[in-house]
C-alpha atoms as one frame of an Amber mdcrd trajectory, in Angstrom:
protein
  56.400 263.450  67.695  58.354 265.294  70.155  56.481 263.374  73.953  57.735
 259.590  71.614  60.998 260.281  70.499  61.980 261.825  74.050  60.028 258.877
  76.352  62.855 257.005  73.984  65.677 259.155  74.692  64.596 258.582  78.214
  64.676 255.354  78.520  68.027 254.620  76.062  69.780 256.504  78.360  68.238
 254.478  81.525  69.369 251.821  79.321  73.380 253.178  77.987  73.497 252.925
  82.035  72.925 249.435  83.008  74.874 246.740  83.528  72.959 243.526  81.060
  71.554 243.989  77.950  69.693 241.174  75.694  70.368 240.841  71.677  67.594
 241.543  70.019  67.782 242.970  66.166  71.582 243.053  65.270  71.109 239.070
  64.513  67.605 238.985  63.046  67.311 236.333  59.962  64.618 234.580  58.928
  66.454 231.881  56.737  67.956 230.152  59.920  64.361 231.283  62.067  61.735
 229.444  59.634  60.538 225.713  60.641  59.858 225.526  57.469  58.920 226.832
  54.141  54.889 227.298  54.171  55.957 231.337  55.414  58.374 232.980  58.183
  58.508 236.456  58.863  61.590 238.515  60.936  61.613 242.055  61.313  62.455
 243.407  57.983  62.900 239.775  55.983  59.888 237.981  54.715  60.809 234.315
  52.893  57.936 231.444  51.669  55.594 229.701  50.272  53.077 231.496  51.518
  52.263 235.156  53.331  49.127 237.006  55.141  47.309 238.261  52.105  48.571
 234.823  49.705  47.920 231.016  50.903  46.524 228.385  49.001  45.550 231.058
  46.615  43.544 232.858  48.956  43.903 235.864  51.292  44.463 234.866  54.642
  43.373 238.297  56.435  40.576 239.205  54.801  39.262 236.486  55.527  39.522
 237.626  59.737  42.063 234.182  59.768  44.678 236.002  62.683  45.895 235.399
  65.030  47.809 237.505  67.788  50.060 235.230  69.791  47.836 232.536  69.091
  44.338 234.365  69.079  41.350 235.798  67.323  41.880 238.486  66.070  39.816
 241.053  63.524  41.948 243.254  61.430  40.450 246.161  60.373  44.207 248.221
  59.112  45.753 246.977  55.912  49.532 247.258  57.190  50.852 246.433  60.165
  52.837 248.700  62.621  57.207 246.698  62.834  57.129 248.910  66.475  55.080
 246.285  67.828  55.084 242.800  66.215  58.510 241.319  65.704  57.682 238.905
  63.017  54.426 236.808  61.789  54.552 232.501  61.136  51.933 231.303  57.719
  50.534 227.410  59.951  49.156 225.395  57.579  49.159 221.415  56.849  50.780
 219.790  60.101  51.354 223.376  61.824  48.303 224.285  62.154  46.774 220.967
  63.844  47.993 223.330  67.390  45.704 225.721  66.319  42.362 225.257  68.173
  39.402 226.136  65.716  41.777 226.247  62.979  40.623 228.207  59.065  40.407
 227.282  55.936  43.232 227.930  53.902  45.846 228.351  57.470  46.498 230.881
  59.775  48.265 234.270  59.728  50.013 234.594  63.017  51.319 237.524  64.385
  54.171 238.077  67.719  55.083 241.094  69.454  58.138 242.444  70.783  57.352
 241.442  74.619  59.359 243.316  77.038  62.216 240.875  78.513  63.299 240.205
  82.814  66.897 242.301  80.506  67.747 245.714  79.440  68.481 246.822  75.614
  67.893 249.096  73.207  68.389 247.770  69.318  68.788 250.483  66.939  67.811
 249.366  63.473  69.018 251.655  60.036  68.225 251.153  56.194  69.524 252.570
  53.143  66.464 250.462  49.951  65.478 249.924  47.640  65.797 253.186  45.919
  65.395 256.041  48.406  63.563 254.917  50.430  65.365 255.041  54.546  64.674
 253.973  57.713  65.011 254.100  61.488  63.873 251.679  63.744  64.472 251.941
  67.611  63.070 249.196  70.057  63.393 249.422  73.628  62.446 247.088  76.931
  63.448 247.618  80.705  62.713 245.640  83.892  60.958 248.841  85.859  60.731
 245.929  88.790  62.687 242.656  88.423  61.836 240.295  87.537  57.531 241.667
  87.571  57.608 244.832  85.495  59.255 245.550  81.870  58.181 248.103  80.041
  59.159 248.719  76.205  59.221 251.496  74.072  59.110 251.173  70.166  60.158
 253.841  67.394  60.371 253.690  63.478  59.989 256.136  60.849  60.316 255.381
  57.458  61.136 257.959  54.709  59.445 256.751  50.527  59.091 253.229  51.506
  55.776 253.438  49.932  57.957 253.296  46.248  55.074 250.848  44.712  52.180
 253.630  45.590  53.444 257.226  45.163  56.632 259.231  43.955  56.848 260.368
  47.963  56.296 259.079  50.946  56.429 259.744  55.180  55.367 256.715  58.176
  56.248 257.482  61.505  54.950 253.626  63.774  55.026 254.312  68.089  54.720
 251.103  70.522  53.868 250.348  73.854  53.966 246.958  75.864  54.215 246.140
  78.920  54.722 242.478  80.322  53.680 242.357  84.098  54.008 238.751  86.466
  52.309 239.698  89.060  52.784 235.840  90.063  54.791 233.248  88.974  51.542
 231.645  86.486  49.976 235.310  86.136  51.659 237.102  82.709  50.194 240.588
  81.786  50.342 242.040  78.542  48.745 245.358  77.579  50.412 247.031  74.175
  48.960 250.187  72.572  50.346 250.953  69.124  50.440 254.528  66.115  50.765
 254.287  63.110  50.042 258.397  60.503  52.184 258.305  57.391  51.152 260.753
  53.699  52.053 260.356  50.811  51.587 262.689  47.174  51.326 262.459  44.248
  50.158 258.317  43.793  50.664 256.163  41.620  47.705 254.775  39.861  46.064
 251.430  40.328  45.765 249.813  36.996  43.147 246.892  36.589  43.448 244.471
  33.369  39.958 244.319  31.475  40.094 240.674  31.166  40.010 239.928  27.642
  43.117 241.370  25.928  46.513 240.760  27.556  49.012 243.128  28.914  51.586
 245.072  27.625  55.046 244.954  30.576  55.161 247.963  32.094  56.609 249.780
  35.575  55.466 251.631  38.007  57.809 254.374  38.140  56.996 254.772  34.410
  54.120 255.998  35.622  51.840 259.037  35.058  50.862 260.577  38.528  48.930
 264.176  39.074  51.001 266.634  41.693  47.899 267.166  43.212  47.423 263.369
  44.729  47.787 262.051  48.237  46.725 259.551  50.767  47.077 259.660  54.387
  46.847 257.088  57.080  46.074 256.787  60.878  45.849 252.958  62.296  45.912
 252.141  66.235  46.179 248.349  67.065  45.885 247.738  70.952  45.428 245.133
  73.010  45.675 242.789  76.157  46.892 239.115  76.531  47.096 237.967  79.680
  47.207 233.683  80.358  46.769 232.862  84.280  47.521 228.802  85.929  44.015
 227.978  87.684  43.554 225.592  90.563  44.788 222.444  89.348  45.498 221.375
  86.127  43.095 224.215  84.648  44.302 227.011  82.568  43.635 230.544  81.187
  43.848 232.535  78.171  42.390 235.852  76.949  43.682 238.193  74.406  40.459
 241.325  73.966  41.761 243.543  70.821  40.963 246.874  69.014  41.908 248.294
  65.151  41.259 250.829  64.262  41.632 252.882  60.613  40.798 256.181  60.435
  41.580 258.054  56.961  41.344 261.519  55.264  40.240 262.596  52.535  42.047
 260.306  49.822  42.252 259.905  45.935  42.740 256.924  44.091  43.844 257.045
  40.963  42.959 254.398  39.066  43.463 253.009  35.243  41.101 250.835  34.347
  40.906 247.444  31.378  44.652 248.341  30.371  44.725 247.505  26.336  47.943
 245.705  24.337  48.364 250.117  23.286  49.569 250.519  25.658  46.053 252.818
  27.495  43.666 252.710  29.641  40.286 255.059  30.832  41.708 256.937  33.660
  39.766 256.721  36.075  40.177 259.492  39.528  37.954 258.323  42.274  38.405
 260.670  46.288  37.740 259.339  49.105  35.374 261.070  50.892  36.930 260.590
  55.050  35.954 256.459  56.496  36.395 255.001  59.600  36.510 251.393  60.491
  36.916 250.146  64.046  36.173 246.861  65.554  37.168 244.390  68.581  37.687
 241.896  68.510  38.944 239.163  71.388  39.692 235.054  72.797  38.422 233.467
  75.788  40.564 230.152  76.120  40.006 227.960  79.019  41.228 224.132  79.015
  42.377 220.998  81.743  45.270 218.530  80.705  46.778 215.716  82.431  48.808
 213.348  81.838  49.800 209.459  82.885  53.221 209.443  81.645  53.255 208.400
  77.323  49.182 209.360  77.440  48.105 213.226  77.509  44.304 214.468  77.352
  43.675 218.961  77.533  39.998 219.594  77.143  39.341 223.356  75.907  36.486
 225.789  75.704  36.466 228.513  73.589  34.316 231.680  73.345  34.673 234.388
  70.618  34.042 238.094  69.413  33.925 240.498  67.305  32.721 243.670  67.050
  33.160 245.848  62.981  31.798 249.230  62.555  33.157 250.460  59.092  31.823
 253.044  56.551  32.917 253.726  53.092  31.553 253.961  49.654  30.483 258.733
  48.668  33.226 258.268  46.562  33.348 261.901  43.967  34.751 259.548  41.191
  35.846 262.031  37.396  36.542 260.460  33.957  39.643 261.394  32.950  39.357
 259.789  29.389  42.009 257.455  27.923  46.049 258.417  28.076  48.375 256.219
  27.412  50.528 254.190  30.748  53.933 256.113  28.784  52.908 259.516  28.601
  53.255 262.037  31.512  49.934 264.343  31.042  49.148 266.658  34.163  45.588
 267.398  34.535  43.625 269.680  36.533  42.497 268.397  39.262  38.853 267.817
  39.254  35.579 269.532  41.066  34.509 267.123  43.861  30.996 265.642  44.618
  30.728 263.050  46.932  27.703 261.037  48.206  26.606 260.465  51.383  28.917
 256.743  51.972  27.492 253.383  53.712  27.612 251.811  56.744  29.074 247.596
  57.665  27.201 247.094  60.682  29.440 242.891  61.929  28.555 240.685  64.367
  30.173 237.821  65.558  30.359 235.462  68.257  31.594 231.811  68.483  31.106
 229.417  71.680  33.178 225.946  71.309  34.864 222.635  72.894  38.092 221.110
  71.891  39.733 217.759  73.035  43.118 216.786  71.874  44.726 213.547  72.992
  48.552 212.531  71.647  49.728 208.715  72.510  53.940 209.128  72.949  55.327
 207.269  69.708  52.290 206.701  67.902  50.107 210.126  67.761  47.131 212.075
  68.023  43.665 213.058  67.655  41.176 216.012  67.878  38.170 216.514  67.204
  35.996 220.240  67.867  33.078 222.941  67.404  33.281 226.180  67.518  29.038
 227.248  67.716  29.173 230.518  65.428  25.970 233.175  64.740  26.963 235.967
  62.164  25.172 239.046  61.258  25.689 241.405  58.792  24.197 244.781  58.448
  24.404 247.028  55.316  23.183 250.306  55.634  23.093 252.712  52.220  21.802
 255.522  50.908  18.235 255.173  49.515  17.847 251.338  50.209  16.233 250.557
  53.101  19.502 248.228  54.717  20.222 244.510  53.814  20.047 242.142  57.457
  22.118 239.161  57.569  22.023 236.246  59.434  23.614 232.768  60.327  23.787
 230.441  62.494  25.584 227.258  62.377  28.009 224.703  63.291  31.964 224.348
  62.331  32.626 221.108  62.937  37.144 220.349  62.261  38.762 217.101  63.479
  42.729 216.123  62.604  45.028 213.285  62.832  48.817 212.414  63.614  50.443
 209.414  62.796  53.928 208.291  64.193  55.000 205.584  61.546  58.458 204.716
  63.812  61.242 207.757  64.590  61.428 209.733  61.328  57.896 209.808  59.406
  54.275 211.282  60.991  50.959 210.808  59.282  48.506 213.373  59.223  45.323
 215.160  57.484  42.837 217.030  59.010  39.191 218.622  57.739  38.168 222.005
  59.926  34.808 224.053  58.140  34.977 228.084  58.363  32.669 230.752  58.539
  35.071 233.284  56.346  34.980 236.780  55.065  36.082 237.412  51.406  37.791
 240.103  49.545  36.444 243.955  49.898  34.595 245.163  46.424  37.468 246.244
  44.140  37.292 250.436  43.248  36.783 249.568  39.478  33.459 248.362  40.617
  29.997 249.913  41.199  29.461 249.081  45.150  33.281 249.431  45.705  34.363
 249.635  48.988  31.801 247.408  50.170  32.575 243.821  52.177  30.868 240.402
  50.963  29.127 238.404  53.314  31.350 236.193  55.327  30.081 231.929  53.472
  30.927 229.001  54.564  33.699 226.813  53.551  35.809 223.680  54.466  38.729
 221.590  53.384  40.549 218.586  53.926  44.144 218.295  53.954  46.941 214.894
  54.940  50.270 214.567  53.609  53.829 213.034  55.056  56.589 215.010  57.707
  59.573 212.942  57.592  62.594 214.232  60.079  65.453 211.688  58.789  68.451
 213.740  61.798  68.001 216.182  63.710  67.898 219.764  62.068  66.846 217.585
  58.585  62.961 218.381  57.879  60.487 217.367  54.881  57.043 218.513  54.315
  54.876 217.291  51.589  50.907 217.302  51.282  47.763 217.771  49.235  44.870
 219.750  50.230  41.497 220.077  49.066  39.990 224.109  49.522  35.437 225.098
  48.948  35.057 228.449  48.974  32.832 231.126  47.621  33.471 232.420  44.294
  33.331 236.264  44.389  33.706 238.675  41.219  32.059 241.213  39.095  28.792
 240.501  37.863  27.016 242.086  34.231  26.260 245.351  36.046  29.276 244.732
  37.203  28.813 244.932  40.744  30.884 243.338  42.710  29.370 239.985  43.948
  29.311 235.937  44.652  28.840 234.464  41.363  29.227 230.435  42.281  32.343
 228.432  44.220  35.368 228.164  43.499  37.733 225.094  44.193  41.874 224.846
  44.816  43.553 221.767  45.261  46.849 221.087  45.034  50.333 220.019  46.640
  52.579 221.821  49.088  55.701 220.886  49.827  58.463 221.937  52.488  62.046
 220.767  52.795  64.908 222.670  55.720  68.857 221.897  56.618  69.830 224.248
  59.726  73.393 223.740  61.262  75.055 222.005  58.026  78.640 223.934  59.395
  76.550 226.958  58.531  74.782 225.821  56.519  70.554 226.473  56.062  68.813
 225.574  53.837  64.064 226.620  53.616  62.815 225.489  49.793  59.369 224.761
  49.289  57.171 224.617  46.376  52.818 224.879  45.864  51.535 223.553  43.312
  47.636 224.588  42.490  45.458 223.642  40.475  41.406 226.038  41.287  38.390
 225.926  39.642  35.374 227.553  39.314  32.143 226.620  38.468  29.557 229.922
  38.701  26.439 230.396  38.851  26.161 233.925  37.411  27.382 235.862  35.078
  30.227 237.917  34.728  30.967 241.508  32.741  32.769 238.792  30.253  33.202
 234.987  28.585  34.493 233.618  31.503  36.703 229.940  31.542  36.734 227.754
  34.392  40.153 228.780  36.089  40.299 231.625  38.152  42.247 234.862  37.469
  45.139 235.559  40.512  46.407 232.107  41.508  49.747 231.201  40.463  49.318
 227.178  39.475  53.694 226.615  39.711  55.162 228.715  42.466  59.106 227.739
  43.696  60.743 229.252  46.217  64.195 228.429  47.772  66.265 230.157  50.441
  70.204 229.489  51.106  72.156 230.380  54.050  75.532 230.218  54.820  77.676
 231.161  57.454  80.591 228.882  58.028  82.871 229.937  61.505  85.521 230.402
  59.558  84.315 233.299  57.893  85.182 235.053  61.215  81.527 236.843  60.961
  80.596 236.302  57.678  78.093 235.378  55.180  75.722 235.193  52.370  71.730
 234.228  51.606  70.695 233.799  48.624  66.918 233.479  47.737  65.380 232.845
  44.283  61.713 232.108  43.661  60.029 230.861  40.251  56.649 231.144  39.093
  54.964 229.854  36.178  52.768 230.579  33.675  49.744 232.395  35.654  45.751
 232.912  34.257  45.453 236.383  32.476  41.841 236.985  31.535  38.941 236.363
  32.328  38.464 233.278  28.964  41.772 230.958  30.005  42.603 232.553  26.486
  46.341 234.377  27.836  48.702 233.436  30.351  51.879 235.498  31.952  55.284
 234.537  31.028  56.957 232.447  33.924  58.791 234.652  36.010  61.747 234.005
  38.258  63.883 236.529  40.108  66.988 235.816  42.477  67.572 237.990  45.072
  71.915 238.104  46.993  72.744 238.938  50.257  76.220 239.331  52.204  76.074
 240.232  55.678  78.582 240.940  58.723  78.485 240.163  61.885  80.426 241.215
  64.821  81.252 242.712  68.298  82.024 246.939  68.740  82.506 248.549  72.018
  80.868 244.939  73.638  77.480 245.322  72.153  76.805 242.780  68.830  75.754
 244.480  65.378  75.154 244.223  61.794  75.643 244.914  58.465  74.044 243.853
  55.627  73.971 244.463  52.226  71.249 242.708  49.893  70.413 242.860  45.757
  66.866 242.243  45.023  66.160 240.573  40.996  69.996 240.603  39.961  68.852
 239.381  36.585  66.596 242.962  36.147  63.616 240.483  36.177  60.746 242.098
  34.435  57.133 241.051  34.463  53.482 241.242  36.122  51.315 239.448  38.163
  47.523 240.072  38.626  45.233 239.556  41.700  41.714 238.494  41.324  40.156
 241.320  40.920  42.514 242.084  37.572  44.528 244.793  39.521  47.882 244.243
  37.816  51.612 244.954  39.398  54.268 244.925  37.919  58.425 243.135  38.538
  60.366 245.228  40.752  63.470 246.364  39.155  67.097 245.209  40.963  67.195
 246.945  43.189  69.764 247.450  46.365  69.345 248.017  49.960  71.325 248.886
  52.967  71.036 247.721  56.393  73.050 248.641  59.141  71.864 246.911  63.674
  73.177 247.217  66.892  72.190 246.378  70.384  73.051 248.290  73.356
């Protein structure tokens, strides 16, 4: 930590003496940065219908649908380094067509904090929600003018994980270089590290799938003084872009993701009942390690004859995953009340041997794209993928699996005048699913990649500059995983999700910005194997109707003052496997007030946000019956300055 802080201070001193500066963090605003309502993250702000862990009723991160600057990336860390990434965008529908070989349910694309050509330093200080406080420092400096720039970033978070522990601490660092040896070549190597720990873990609460759930707050759940969790996470890589002879260009991304955890405690409350009791299980996880290398190579030739453009792209991508899991020490701590914080003695530990997952996947493909100005576009692609996985479990022979298949994709847009564009696409994938939950006997086991496919279509209208509407429909087919009659997590059938999604954005109207969207889902499960509990046709987890409205108002007459509002409404949703009970609808309202001005010639901003203004209470539930309560009303103060 000392060497990192010294490096940050050294760069900061140089930046303070620099004559040129570039604003970075004081004007961050997810609402004004969003191009649609499907999901945008900028710095500490997140808005939209979807996120990297939830889109169209599925989990893009677990499915393997992540990109860094548009390039395929396999992630093993459960969190993202805010010192390394400036934000992310969710790409679904017509927005996903700009990616060759898109994935069903959409893509989450992360943007690096790539250093620019000017010296700059930004500092962001926060207080809240609850007891959280944080400091973020981002720096960039041109070592060689217009050729080599460096970025050194640092973040420190105190008591940030208030939904998981009574006390928590995390620090993040990142080093990025931007090297441009010639006009047509750019190379961006980067390294990011996160370290942290927390104490007095709050329990993970699981529904039993039969009974309705009682309301509760995480802060009131029982916790044990001796429980803890720690983590060390690394994300590193290099992205290179080069113009070749003629009309050819090449883009390469090589990435490494590493999660290295010590012995950790999973405090579990399983089978929560209406009388507010549950089975208390302490799951102590031995030291585990998950590592992956992934890469993406693109070779493209682009030609244009005025109104007609062609692009032919060849691609190769691969990943190599080595991961161990299991070996947990389980202790039954009897039935407990979720309202009574009764301490128990730390149980004796009895670990078993861990299992190992080795996954290899390669893909080579070709994609052809044509654009006719004023007419539309046509895209055709094929990706031949080869997938192998070998699970080695103590006491049993290995279970190798192999799949080789061709994944086609096609997309089409038709321009009906200058305002309206119709779009449609068909995509096949070979995607991962969520790992087995802590409540299953094969906890942590990764299921094999399974075939998926999706069709979507819609209309995009841009009546005038700054005003855009998108309305689309989609039909997604994936494998359905859950626990079977033996409490083993496995594929039980298929799930089909049909839906309608919409987005409306308004920008530039006298300082008014609006980002609003909705999604309607109709998921259905076709089971080939029985679950532990009699189940209906509607899977637990997806929300049938979600509405999200974001408003930002910053008129020039307010002299730097601005206000924002965010409203999210969830419909009732199934909470039991039999479809017999549903969670009540839940609406939350967030508001914010900010002030921006220059202090000693440097951009500064102060922002005060109130989340869940009406103090609404409710629950959400995951497809694996993990229950999360809505956070109570909370406050956050953010101060930012660019030098």
